[in-house]
Coordinates of C-alpha atoms and ligand atoms in Angstrom, one line a residue:
X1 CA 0.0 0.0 0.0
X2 CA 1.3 3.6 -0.8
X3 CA 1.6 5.9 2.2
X4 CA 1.8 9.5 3.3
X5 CA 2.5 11.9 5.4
X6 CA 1.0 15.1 6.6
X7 CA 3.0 18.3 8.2
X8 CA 0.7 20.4 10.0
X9 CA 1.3 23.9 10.7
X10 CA -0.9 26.9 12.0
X11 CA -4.9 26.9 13.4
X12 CA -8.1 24.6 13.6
X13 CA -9.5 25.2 10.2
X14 CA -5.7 23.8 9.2
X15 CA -5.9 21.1 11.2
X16 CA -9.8 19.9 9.7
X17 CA -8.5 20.3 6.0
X18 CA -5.4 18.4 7.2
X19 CA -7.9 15.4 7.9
X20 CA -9.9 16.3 5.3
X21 CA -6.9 15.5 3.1
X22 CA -6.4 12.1 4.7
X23 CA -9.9 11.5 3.8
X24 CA -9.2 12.0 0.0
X25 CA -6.3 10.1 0.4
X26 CA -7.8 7.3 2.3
X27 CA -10.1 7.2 -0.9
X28 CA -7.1 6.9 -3.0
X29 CA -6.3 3.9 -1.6
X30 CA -3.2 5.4 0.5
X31 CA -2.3 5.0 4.7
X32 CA -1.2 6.9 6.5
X33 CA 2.3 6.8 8.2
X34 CA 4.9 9.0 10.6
X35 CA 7.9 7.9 8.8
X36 CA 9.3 9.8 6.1
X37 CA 11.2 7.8 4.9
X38 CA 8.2 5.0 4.2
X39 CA 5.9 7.9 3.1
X40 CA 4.9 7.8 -1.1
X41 CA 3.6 11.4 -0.9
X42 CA 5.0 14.3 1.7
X43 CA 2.5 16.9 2.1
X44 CA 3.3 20.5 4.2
X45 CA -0.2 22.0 4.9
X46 CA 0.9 25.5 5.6
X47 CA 0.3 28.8 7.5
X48 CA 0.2 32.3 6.7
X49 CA -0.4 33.9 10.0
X50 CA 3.2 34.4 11.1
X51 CA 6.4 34.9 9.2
X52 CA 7.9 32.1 11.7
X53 CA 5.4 29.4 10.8
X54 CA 6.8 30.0 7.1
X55 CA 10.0 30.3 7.8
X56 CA 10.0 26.6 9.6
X57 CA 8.8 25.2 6.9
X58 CA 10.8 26.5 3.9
X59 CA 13.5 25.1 6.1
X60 CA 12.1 21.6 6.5
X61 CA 11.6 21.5 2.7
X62 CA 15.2 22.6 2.2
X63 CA 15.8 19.4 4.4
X64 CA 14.0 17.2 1.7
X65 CA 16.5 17.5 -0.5
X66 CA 18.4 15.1 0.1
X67 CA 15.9 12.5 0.6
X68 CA 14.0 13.6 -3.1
X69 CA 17.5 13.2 -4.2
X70 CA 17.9 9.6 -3.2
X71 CA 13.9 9.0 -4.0
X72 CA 12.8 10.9 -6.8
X73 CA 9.6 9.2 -7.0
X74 CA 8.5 10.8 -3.8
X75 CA 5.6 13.6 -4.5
X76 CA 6.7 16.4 -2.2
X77 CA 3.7 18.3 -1.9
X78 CA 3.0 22.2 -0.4
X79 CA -0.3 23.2 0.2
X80 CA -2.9 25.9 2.6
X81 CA -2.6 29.2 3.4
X82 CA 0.5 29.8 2.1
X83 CA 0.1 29.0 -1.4
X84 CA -2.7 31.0 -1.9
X85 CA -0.6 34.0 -2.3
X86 CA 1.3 34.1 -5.3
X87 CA 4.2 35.8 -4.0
X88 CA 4.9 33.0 -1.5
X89 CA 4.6 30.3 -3.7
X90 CA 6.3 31.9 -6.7
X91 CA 9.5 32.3 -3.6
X92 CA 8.9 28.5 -2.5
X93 CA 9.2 27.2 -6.6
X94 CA 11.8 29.2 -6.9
X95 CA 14.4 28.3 -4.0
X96 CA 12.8 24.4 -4.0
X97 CA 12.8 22.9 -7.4
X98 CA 12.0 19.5 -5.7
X99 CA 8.7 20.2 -5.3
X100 CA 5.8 18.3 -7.2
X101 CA 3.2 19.3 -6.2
X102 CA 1.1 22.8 -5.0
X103 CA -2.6 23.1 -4.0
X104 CA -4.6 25.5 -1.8
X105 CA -7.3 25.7 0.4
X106 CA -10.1 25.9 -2.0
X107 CA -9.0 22.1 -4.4
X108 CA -8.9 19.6 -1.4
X109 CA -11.4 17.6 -3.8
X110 CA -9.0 17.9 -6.6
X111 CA -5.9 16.3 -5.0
X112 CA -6.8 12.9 -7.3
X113 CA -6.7 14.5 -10.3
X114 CA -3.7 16.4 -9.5
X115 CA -1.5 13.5 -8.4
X116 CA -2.5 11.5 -11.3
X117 CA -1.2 14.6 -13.4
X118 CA 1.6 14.8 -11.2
X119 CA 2.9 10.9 -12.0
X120 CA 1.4 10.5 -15.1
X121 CA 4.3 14.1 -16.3
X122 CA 6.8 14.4 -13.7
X123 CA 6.4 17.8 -13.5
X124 CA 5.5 20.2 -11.1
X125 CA 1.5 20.2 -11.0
X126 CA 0.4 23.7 -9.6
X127 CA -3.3 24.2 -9.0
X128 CA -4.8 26.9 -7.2
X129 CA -8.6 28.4 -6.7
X130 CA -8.0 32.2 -6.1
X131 CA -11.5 32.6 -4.3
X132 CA -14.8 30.8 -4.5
X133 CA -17.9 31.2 -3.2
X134 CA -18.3 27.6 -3.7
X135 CA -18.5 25.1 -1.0
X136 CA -17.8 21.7 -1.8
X137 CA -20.0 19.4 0.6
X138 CA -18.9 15.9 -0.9
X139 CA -15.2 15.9 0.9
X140 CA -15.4 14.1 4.2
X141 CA -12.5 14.2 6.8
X142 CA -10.6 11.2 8.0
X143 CA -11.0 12.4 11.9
X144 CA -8.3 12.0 14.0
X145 CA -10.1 11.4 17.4
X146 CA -13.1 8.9 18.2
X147 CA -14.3 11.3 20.5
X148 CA -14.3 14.9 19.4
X149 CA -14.5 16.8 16.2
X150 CA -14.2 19.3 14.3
X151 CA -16.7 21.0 11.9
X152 CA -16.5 24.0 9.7
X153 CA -19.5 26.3 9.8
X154 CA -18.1 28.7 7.6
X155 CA -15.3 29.6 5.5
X156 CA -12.9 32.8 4.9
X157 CA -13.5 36.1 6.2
X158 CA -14.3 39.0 5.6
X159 CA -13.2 41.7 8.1
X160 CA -9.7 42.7 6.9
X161 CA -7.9 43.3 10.3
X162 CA -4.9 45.6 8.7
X163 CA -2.8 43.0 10.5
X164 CA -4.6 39.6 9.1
X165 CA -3.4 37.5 6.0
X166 CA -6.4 35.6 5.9
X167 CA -9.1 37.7 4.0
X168 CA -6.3 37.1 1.5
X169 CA -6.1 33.3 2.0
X170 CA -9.1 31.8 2.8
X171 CA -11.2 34.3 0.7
X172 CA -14.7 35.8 1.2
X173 CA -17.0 34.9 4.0
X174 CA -19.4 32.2 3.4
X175 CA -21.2 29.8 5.8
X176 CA -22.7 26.4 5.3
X177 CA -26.3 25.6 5.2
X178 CA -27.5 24.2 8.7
X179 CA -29.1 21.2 7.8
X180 CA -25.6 20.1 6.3
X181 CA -24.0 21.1 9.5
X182 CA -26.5 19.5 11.7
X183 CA -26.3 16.3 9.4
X184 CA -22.9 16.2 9.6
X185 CA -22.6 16.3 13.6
X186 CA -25.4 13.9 14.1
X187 CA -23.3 11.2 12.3
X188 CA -20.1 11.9 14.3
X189 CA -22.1 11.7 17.2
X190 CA -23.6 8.3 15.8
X191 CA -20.1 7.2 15.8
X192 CA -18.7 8.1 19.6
X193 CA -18.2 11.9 18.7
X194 CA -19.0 13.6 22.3
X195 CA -17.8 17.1 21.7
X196 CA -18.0 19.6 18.7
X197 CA -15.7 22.3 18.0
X198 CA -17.4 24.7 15.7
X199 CA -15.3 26.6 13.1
X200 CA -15.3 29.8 11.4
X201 CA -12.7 32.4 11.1
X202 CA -15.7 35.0 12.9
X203 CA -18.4 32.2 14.1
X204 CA -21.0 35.6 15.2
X205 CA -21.3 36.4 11.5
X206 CA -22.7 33.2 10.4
X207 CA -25.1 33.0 8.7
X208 CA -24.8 36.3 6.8
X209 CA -24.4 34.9 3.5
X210 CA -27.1 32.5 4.2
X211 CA -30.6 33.6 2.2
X212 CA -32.7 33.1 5.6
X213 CA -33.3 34.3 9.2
X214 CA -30.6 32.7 10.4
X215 CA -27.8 33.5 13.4
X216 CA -25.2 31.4 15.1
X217 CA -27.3 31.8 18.0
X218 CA -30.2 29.8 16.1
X219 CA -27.6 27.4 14.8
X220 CA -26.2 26.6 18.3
X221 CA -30.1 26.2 19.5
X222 CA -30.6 23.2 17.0
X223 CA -27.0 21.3 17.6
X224 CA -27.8 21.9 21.0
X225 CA -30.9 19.6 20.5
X226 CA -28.9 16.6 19.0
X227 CA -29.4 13.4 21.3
X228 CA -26.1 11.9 22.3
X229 CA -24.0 15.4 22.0
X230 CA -22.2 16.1 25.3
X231 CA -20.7 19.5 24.5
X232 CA -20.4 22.4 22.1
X233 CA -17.3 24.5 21.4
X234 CA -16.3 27.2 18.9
X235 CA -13.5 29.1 17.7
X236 CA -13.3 32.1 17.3
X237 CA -15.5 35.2 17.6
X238 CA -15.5 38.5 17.0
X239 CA -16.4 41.2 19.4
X240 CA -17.9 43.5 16.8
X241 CA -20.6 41.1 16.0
X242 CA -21.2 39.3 19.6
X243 CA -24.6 39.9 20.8
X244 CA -27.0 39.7 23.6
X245 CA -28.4 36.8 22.6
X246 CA -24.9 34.8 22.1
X247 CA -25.7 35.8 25.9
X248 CA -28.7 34.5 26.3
X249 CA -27.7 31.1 24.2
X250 CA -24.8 30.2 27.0
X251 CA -27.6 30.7 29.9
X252 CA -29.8 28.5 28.2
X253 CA -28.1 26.0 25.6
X254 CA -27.0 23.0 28.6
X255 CA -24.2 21.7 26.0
X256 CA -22.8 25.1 25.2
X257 CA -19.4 24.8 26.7
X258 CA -19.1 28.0 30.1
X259 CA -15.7 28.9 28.3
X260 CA -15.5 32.4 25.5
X261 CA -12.8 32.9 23.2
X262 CA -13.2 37.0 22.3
X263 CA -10.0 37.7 20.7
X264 CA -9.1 41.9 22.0
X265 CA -5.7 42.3 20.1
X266 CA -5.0 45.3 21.8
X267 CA -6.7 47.6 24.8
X268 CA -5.5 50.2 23.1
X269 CA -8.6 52.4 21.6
X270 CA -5.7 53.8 18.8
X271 CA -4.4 50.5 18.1
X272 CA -7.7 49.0 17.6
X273 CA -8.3 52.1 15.5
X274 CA -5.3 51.2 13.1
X275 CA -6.0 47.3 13.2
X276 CA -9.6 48.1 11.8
X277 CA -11.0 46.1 14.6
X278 CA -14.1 48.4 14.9
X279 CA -15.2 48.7 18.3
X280 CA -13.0 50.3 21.5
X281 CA -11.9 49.1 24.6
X282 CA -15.0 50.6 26.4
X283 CA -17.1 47.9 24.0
X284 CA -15.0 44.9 24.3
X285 CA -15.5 45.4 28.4
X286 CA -19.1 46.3 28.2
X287 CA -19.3 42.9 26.5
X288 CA -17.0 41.1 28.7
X289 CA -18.9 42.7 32.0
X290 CA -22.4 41.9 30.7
X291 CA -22.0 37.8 29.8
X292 CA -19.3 37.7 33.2
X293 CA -22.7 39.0 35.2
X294 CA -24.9 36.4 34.0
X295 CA -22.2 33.6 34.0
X296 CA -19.8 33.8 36.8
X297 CA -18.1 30.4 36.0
X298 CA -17.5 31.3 32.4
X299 CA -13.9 30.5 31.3
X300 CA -12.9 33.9 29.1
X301 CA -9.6 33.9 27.0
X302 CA -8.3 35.8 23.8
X303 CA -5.5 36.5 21.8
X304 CA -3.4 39.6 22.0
X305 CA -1.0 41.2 19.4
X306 CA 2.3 43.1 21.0
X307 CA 4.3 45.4 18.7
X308 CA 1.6 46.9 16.2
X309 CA 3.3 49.2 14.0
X310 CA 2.9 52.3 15.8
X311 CA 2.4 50.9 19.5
X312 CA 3.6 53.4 22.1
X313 CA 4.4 52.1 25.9
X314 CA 0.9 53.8 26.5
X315 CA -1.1 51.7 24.4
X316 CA 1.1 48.7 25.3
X317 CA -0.2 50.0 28.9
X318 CA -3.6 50.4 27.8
X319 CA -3.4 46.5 27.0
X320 CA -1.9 45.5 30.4
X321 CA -4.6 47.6 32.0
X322 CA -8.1 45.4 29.9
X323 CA -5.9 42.5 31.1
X324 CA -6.2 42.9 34.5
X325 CA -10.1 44.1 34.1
X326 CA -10.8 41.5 32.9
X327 CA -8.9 38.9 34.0
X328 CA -8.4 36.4 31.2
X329 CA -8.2 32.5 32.5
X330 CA -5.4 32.7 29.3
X331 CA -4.3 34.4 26.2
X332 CA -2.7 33.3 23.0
X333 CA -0.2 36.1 22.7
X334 CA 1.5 37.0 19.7
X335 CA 4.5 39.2 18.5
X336 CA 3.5 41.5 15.8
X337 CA 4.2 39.7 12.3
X338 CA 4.6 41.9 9.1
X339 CA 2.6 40.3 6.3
X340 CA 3.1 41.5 3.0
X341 CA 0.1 42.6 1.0
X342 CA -1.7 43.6 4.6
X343 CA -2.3 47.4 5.4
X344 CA -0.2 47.3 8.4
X345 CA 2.9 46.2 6.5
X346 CA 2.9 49.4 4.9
X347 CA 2.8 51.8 8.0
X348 CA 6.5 52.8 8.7
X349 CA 6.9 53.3 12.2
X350 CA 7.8 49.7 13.1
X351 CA 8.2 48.6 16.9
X352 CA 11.6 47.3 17.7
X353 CA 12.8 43.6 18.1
X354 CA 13.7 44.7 21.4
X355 CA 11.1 46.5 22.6
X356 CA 8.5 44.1 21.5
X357 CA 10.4 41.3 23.1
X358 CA 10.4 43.1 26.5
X359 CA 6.5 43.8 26.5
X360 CA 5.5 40.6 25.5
X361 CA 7.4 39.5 28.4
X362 CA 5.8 41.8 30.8
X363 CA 2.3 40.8 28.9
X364 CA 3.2 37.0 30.2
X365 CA 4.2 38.7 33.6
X366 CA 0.7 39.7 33.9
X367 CA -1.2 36.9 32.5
X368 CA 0.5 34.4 34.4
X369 CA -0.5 35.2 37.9
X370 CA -4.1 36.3 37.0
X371 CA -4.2 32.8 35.7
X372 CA -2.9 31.1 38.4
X373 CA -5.6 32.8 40.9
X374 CA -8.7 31.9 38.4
X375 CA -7.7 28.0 38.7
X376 CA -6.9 28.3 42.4
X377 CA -11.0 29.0 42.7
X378 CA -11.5 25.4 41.0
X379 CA -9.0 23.9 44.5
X380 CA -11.5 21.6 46.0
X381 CA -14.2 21.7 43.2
X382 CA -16.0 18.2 41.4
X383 CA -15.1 18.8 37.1
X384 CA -17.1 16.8 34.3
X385 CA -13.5 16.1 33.0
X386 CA -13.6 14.2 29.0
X387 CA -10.4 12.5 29.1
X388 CA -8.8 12.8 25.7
X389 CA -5.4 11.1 26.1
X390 CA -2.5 9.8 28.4
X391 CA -0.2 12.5 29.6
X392 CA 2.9 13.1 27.8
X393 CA 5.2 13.0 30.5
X394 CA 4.2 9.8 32.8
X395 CA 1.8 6.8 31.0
X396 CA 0.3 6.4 34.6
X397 CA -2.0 9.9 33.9
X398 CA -4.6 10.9 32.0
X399 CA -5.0 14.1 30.7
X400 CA -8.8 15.8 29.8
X401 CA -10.5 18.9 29.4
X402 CA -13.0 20.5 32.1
X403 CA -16.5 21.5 30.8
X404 CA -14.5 25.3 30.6
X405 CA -11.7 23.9 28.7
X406 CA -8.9 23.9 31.3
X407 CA -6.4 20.7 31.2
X408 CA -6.9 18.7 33.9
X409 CA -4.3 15.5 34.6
X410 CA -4.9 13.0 36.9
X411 CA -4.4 9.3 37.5
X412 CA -5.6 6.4 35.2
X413 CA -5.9 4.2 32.5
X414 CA -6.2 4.4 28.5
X415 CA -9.7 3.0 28.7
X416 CA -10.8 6.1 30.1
X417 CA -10.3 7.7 26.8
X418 CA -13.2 9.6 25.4
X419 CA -14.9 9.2 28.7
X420 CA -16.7 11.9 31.0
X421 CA -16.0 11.2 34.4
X422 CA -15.4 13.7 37.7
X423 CA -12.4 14.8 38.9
X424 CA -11.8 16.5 42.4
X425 CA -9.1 19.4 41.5
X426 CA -6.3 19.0 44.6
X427 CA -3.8 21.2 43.2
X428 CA -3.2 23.6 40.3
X429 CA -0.4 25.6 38.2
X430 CA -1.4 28.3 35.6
X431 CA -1.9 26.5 32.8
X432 CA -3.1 22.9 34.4
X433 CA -5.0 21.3 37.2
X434 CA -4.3 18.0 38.8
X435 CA -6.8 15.5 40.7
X436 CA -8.2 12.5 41.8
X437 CA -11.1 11.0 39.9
X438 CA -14.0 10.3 42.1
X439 CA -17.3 7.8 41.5
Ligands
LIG501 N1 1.1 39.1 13.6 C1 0.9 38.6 14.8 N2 -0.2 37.9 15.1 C2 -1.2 37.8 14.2 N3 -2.4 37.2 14.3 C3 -3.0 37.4 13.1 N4 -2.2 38.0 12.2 C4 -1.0 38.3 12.9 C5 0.1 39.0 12.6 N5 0.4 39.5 11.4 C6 -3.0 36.6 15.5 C7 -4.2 37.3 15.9 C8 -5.3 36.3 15.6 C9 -4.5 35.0 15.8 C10 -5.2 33.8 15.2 O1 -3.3 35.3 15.2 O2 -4.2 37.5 17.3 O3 -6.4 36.4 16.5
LIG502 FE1 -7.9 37.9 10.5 FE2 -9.5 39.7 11.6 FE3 -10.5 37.9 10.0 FE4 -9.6 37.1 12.4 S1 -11.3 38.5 12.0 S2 -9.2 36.1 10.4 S3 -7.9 38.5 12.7 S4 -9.1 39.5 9.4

């Protein structure tokens, strides 16, 4: 049997085309495998979001060399974000003439075709679908866990942060009909799938390009009512467009999961300004205060961006300050990224290495301890824990998420996987909490 082998960089939606491409090649008649050297075809599904993610992997291409050299009938293949901007891929065929093969986000179902092409001439097979409005609902994905899932609800997006590749990678907003969706997760759940993770680059705009009355609140209402479905994620919002009755959905909707993921970028009202975020700090905490008055358990976490062109220590100040307001469980936290061909890359006044460095160091400095004091409220508590895999570090422990999406480890066996059982938290650190589980 032939056999491949998929590098992953970058977010969710990545990760779900990633299996969707296993799914194709499943079809194909391929298996999977780990080991390059076994693998038939070597496929880089790539990100645009950060100038390190593609630095890492022109490296690891440049690695391939050799190995092409010694096996030229390999298909070395570069696909995602990445490729959907023609300057990046016109750099990557340039500098690596071993590659075969080049696809984007919007030609997953083409991949037959292409690698036929690709054996049948030897020669490198580009193939690339600018933007579409097209959804293609035949592809299936070859799903990596028994127990949870992915599923898109919507593709691209359409708010052009100045400091955001993807309106220019993942094209124009569009969002799946709900019946699909809702078909869909009824079959994962018909086959041990507990826990959804909903997907859309701005999940509180879906339904916009949908010709009905329609919302994501309406759309969580209906997977909410799907026998057998333990809990509902999703990833990510926007603060522009979450509402009052996104609100209302997480008082009422039982499987809705108590943990928010509101991405602020900045607390800065100026930098917002520049990174076209359209609302101000004021809003974002209005918001923030409003669901945290109805929900006092709810889980909150976002992303934050340190070093926007233009960012004075005030604004960076402004950002420390919404932090401690309103203390995030966690943060993704980035270092500014230029990315050709956004708006941002063109304003001048570029924050320093060094001073970017330093305040997303004193970003962490603040973080960290907020974090630590949110989990140290959990000491003592009873968590619905799914358990999702054994532990990295020491086969003897499980690790699982809490209903609020915190990590939890604790003591026991592989059979536990995909289970929901309790856990008494007895001690935490700032990014995990350990326990005994309890009848
Ligand atoms: N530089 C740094 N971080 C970025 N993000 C998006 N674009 C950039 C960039 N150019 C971050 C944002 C977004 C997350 C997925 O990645 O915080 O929410
Ligand atoms: Fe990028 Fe902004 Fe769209 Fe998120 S909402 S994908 S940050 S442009």
């Amino acid at each position: 049997m032939k056999k491949y082998l998929i590098n992953t960089s970058g977010c969710q939606a990545n990760e779900l085309d990633s299996e969707k491409i296993s799914w194709v090649l499943d079809t194909m008649g391929y298996e999977s495998t780990q080991d390059k050297e076994q693998a038939d075809i070597i496929l880089f599904n790539t990100c645009a979001v950060r100038k390190s993610a593609e630095d890492k992997v022109f490296g690891q291409l440049g690695e391939l060399k050799e190995l092409k050299r010694r096996k030229p009938e390999v298909i070395l293949g570069i696909c995602g974000c990445m490729m959907q901007r023609e300057d990046i891929r016109e750099f990557f065929l340039s500098k690596h003439k071993h590659i075969d093969l080049v696809f984007g986000t919007n030609n997953i179902h083409k991949l037959p075709q292409l690698i036929s092409r690709q054996i049948e001439t030897g020669k490198t097979i580009v193939d690339i679908i600018e933007d579409t409005r097209e959804i293609d609902e035949n592809i299936d994905a070859h799903r990596k866990y028994s127990y949870k899932a992915f599923v898109d609800i919507m593709y691209g997006c359409d708010n052009f942060c100045t400091y955001c590749i993807v309106p220019y990678t993942r094209g124009r907003e569009r969002s799946r009909e709900p019946e699909t969706i809702i078909m869909e997760i009824s079959k994962l759940v018909e086959s041990g799938v507990k826990e959804v993770t909903l997907l859309g680059q701005n999940v509180n705009s879906y339904g916009k390009t949908l010709h009905m009355d329609y919302s994501f609140p309406d759309l969580l209402k209906d997977i909410n009512e799907i026998e057998g479905l333990e809990r509902i994620r999703f990833m990510t919002s926007h603060p522009k467009d979450f509402t009052e009755r996104l609100i209302q959905a997480y008082v009422e909707l039982d499987k809705l999961s108590p943990h928010l993921h509101l991405p602020v970028q900045s607390g800065s009202n100026r930098v917002l300004k520049m990174m076209n975020r359209k609302y101000t700090r004021e809003e974002y905490l209005e918001k923030i205060n409003a669901i945290k008055e109805r929900l006092p358990n709810l889980a909150i976490t976002t992303d934050i961006i340190v070093g926007f062109p233009g960012e004075t220590e005030e604004d960076f100040q402004d950002t420390i300050d919404l932090v401690r307001d309103v203390e995030f469980d966690s943060a993704f936290t980035f270092l500014y990224s230029i990315r050709d061909g956004t708006i941002a890359a063109k304003i001048e006044e570029q924050v320093p290495d060094q001073i970017k460095h330093e305040r997303f160091q004193r970003l962490l400095d603040t973080l960290h301890p907020i974090g630590l004091k949110l989990n140290q409220k959990l000491l003592g508590t009873i968590q619905k824990v799914l358990v999702e895999e054994v532990s990295k570090n020491d086969s003897r422990v499980m690790s699982g998420r809490t209903e609020s999406a915190k990590l939890v480890h604790f003591p026991g066996g592989e059979e536990l996987i995909g289970k929901i059982v309790n856990v008494r938290i007895d001690n935490v650190k700032t990014f995990t909490l350990e326990g005994e589980m309890i009848d």
